[in-house]
Amino acid sequence: MKNLRLTLAIIAGKILIYISRLLGHQGTSFPGRIARKIYPRILRTLSPNIRREIVVITGTNGKTTTSNMLAEILKQQGYSLVHNRLGANMLSGITTAFIEKSDIHGSRKFDYALLETDEATVPLLLRETRPRLVLITNFFQDQLDRYGEMDHTIKLIQEAVKEQEIEMLLNADDPLTANFQAETGLKCWYYGFDDSSYDDSRSMDSREARYCAFCGHQLEYEKYHYAQLGQYSCPRCHSRNPERDFTGQELEMSPDIELKVDGIALKSPYQGFHNAYNILAAVSLARLLGVEDENIKKAIASFQPQAGRMEAFFINGKRVVLALVKNPAALNQTLASLIYDPGRKNLFFALNDNAADGRDISWIWDADVELLEYENVMVEQIVCSGQRSGDIALRFKYAGFPQERIRIEEELPRAIELAVQGSAESSYILCSYTALFGCQRILREMQKRSGTGEEAEKAYQAQS
């Protein structure tokens, strides 16, 4: 009876994945939700099919990009894997990923499982799977109406991993991860950056980690990489950045990323310091898993931004970049990346407040939107759309951007067309989560009308 219910759950899930994608949807969560109703133990049953390791990747920002980069690295090494690559990171989405890869009997084996998961889902996931490695990218303020204060989220994860046979890979530059080893008793590996030319002695970002995780005293920073990530110490208990096991060095962004990780020279088409951290995290985890350096270099060089993570489109000879922004740190880093793009550009922002976006959009006032005032950003026009288009337009106005160059357009296709038109050499399409796939679909259609992606990219390169 058990095997029959498992088979029925897998077949039902596979059919729903097929139908969902046939209808133009992602097919990531609903199939897993229905399969779990048919056979609630499906994830517990399928997860032991992983021969080598189950790896969990969580954190506020960068987990989808980091997990996708690591997947590319493991594929380059020749490994097979289960991976919820589209970022459906609740139990239902993870279950769908296993169903999609499984045979109907639930017996197919794989080398690795890369499971990106929402921070609040970590305790639930650990009840149904047995990972050996857990990577935490960072902790930032994010959707307080859904998750509450960060202290609660951090404690939730710490309690979940205690007394488990787990090793953790953590960001040494984030003070919010500094006490994980002391609190959990687990083996913790750390990655972080050396000094770079992009560091600052002051941070204009909204900074969450003002206080020492050990004694509660206010921290002192020698320098910031971005937001609260940087070189810090506590004047009372003398705690400081944990000693790094993996180090990012010689960072260059022009706007693509070049860096070294413990001597391995890497190039990536991604942009921004936040994505440099994602590369460093993925490479650090790959080295922990024993991947060869040459395969790491090839995978990072060839992996293109996707799913709204600085994903590039080429439309009528222009480069158009799609970026998901969901909290102050993400918006700050996306706007900062505009500085390293030397041309004139248009900006678009679709802001929604559905449940998946977070109902509370007050975070836009915590972001350093005043970056747009800098002359080297060179933004010519801003087009605002989405359910809260008026709110984001007002935010840009109060940031000092000229009101006559801010436009509100409710209709999404028309709004994106306006952002791509004009004399600007590139356009940046920013959006909250529930607008992401709609924006992506519109941009793909526009790129298709202007020629294949490869042809359009060549046209852009010829003009650059």
PDB file of C-alpha atoms in Angstrom, residues 119 121-124 126-127 154-164 166 184 186:
ATOM      1  CA  GLU A 119      14.985  30.574   6.357  1.00  0.00           C
ATOM      2  CA  THR A 121      11.501  26.429   6.374  1.00  0.00           C
ATOM      3  CA  VAL A 122      14.897  25.157   7.599  1.00  0.00           C
ATOM      4  CA  PRO A 123      13.490  23.418  10.739  1.00  0.00           C
ATOM      5  CA  LEU A 124      10.758  21.706   8.674  1.00  0.00           C
ATOM      6  CA  LEU A 126      15.614  19.114   8.576  1.00  0.00           C
ATOM      7  CA  ARG A 127      12.789  16.916   9.887  1.00  0.00           C
ATOM      8  CA  ILE A 154      18.363  33.288  13.517  1.00  0.00           C
ATOM      9  CA  LYS A 155      17.383  31.505  16.745  1.00  0.00           C
ATOM     10  CA  LEU A 156      14.976  29.325  14.772  1.00  0.00           C
ATOM     11  CA  ILE A 157      17.813  28.094  12.552  1.00  0.00           C
ATOM     12  CA  GLN A 158      20.270  27.696  15.423  1.00  0.00           C
ATOM     13  CA  GLU A 159      17.829  25.538  17.377  1.00  0.00           C
ATOM     14  CA  ALA A 160      17.022  23.467  14.282  1.00  0.00           C
ATOM     15  CA  VAL A 161      20.641  22.547  13.491  1.00  0.00           C
ATOM     16  CA  LYS A 162      21.698  21.780  17.072  1.00  0.00           C
ATOM     17  CA  GLU A 163      22.588  18.143  17.759  1.00  0.00           C
ATOM     18  CA  GLN A 164      22.474  17.340  14.031  1.00  0.00           C
ATOM     19  CA  ILE A 166      25.779  18.952  10.088  1.00  0.00           C
ATOM     20  CA  THR A 184      25.283  25.254  18.004  1.00  0.00           C
ATOM     21  CA  LEU A 186      28.784  22.469  15.093  1.00  0.00           C
TER      22      LEU A 186
END
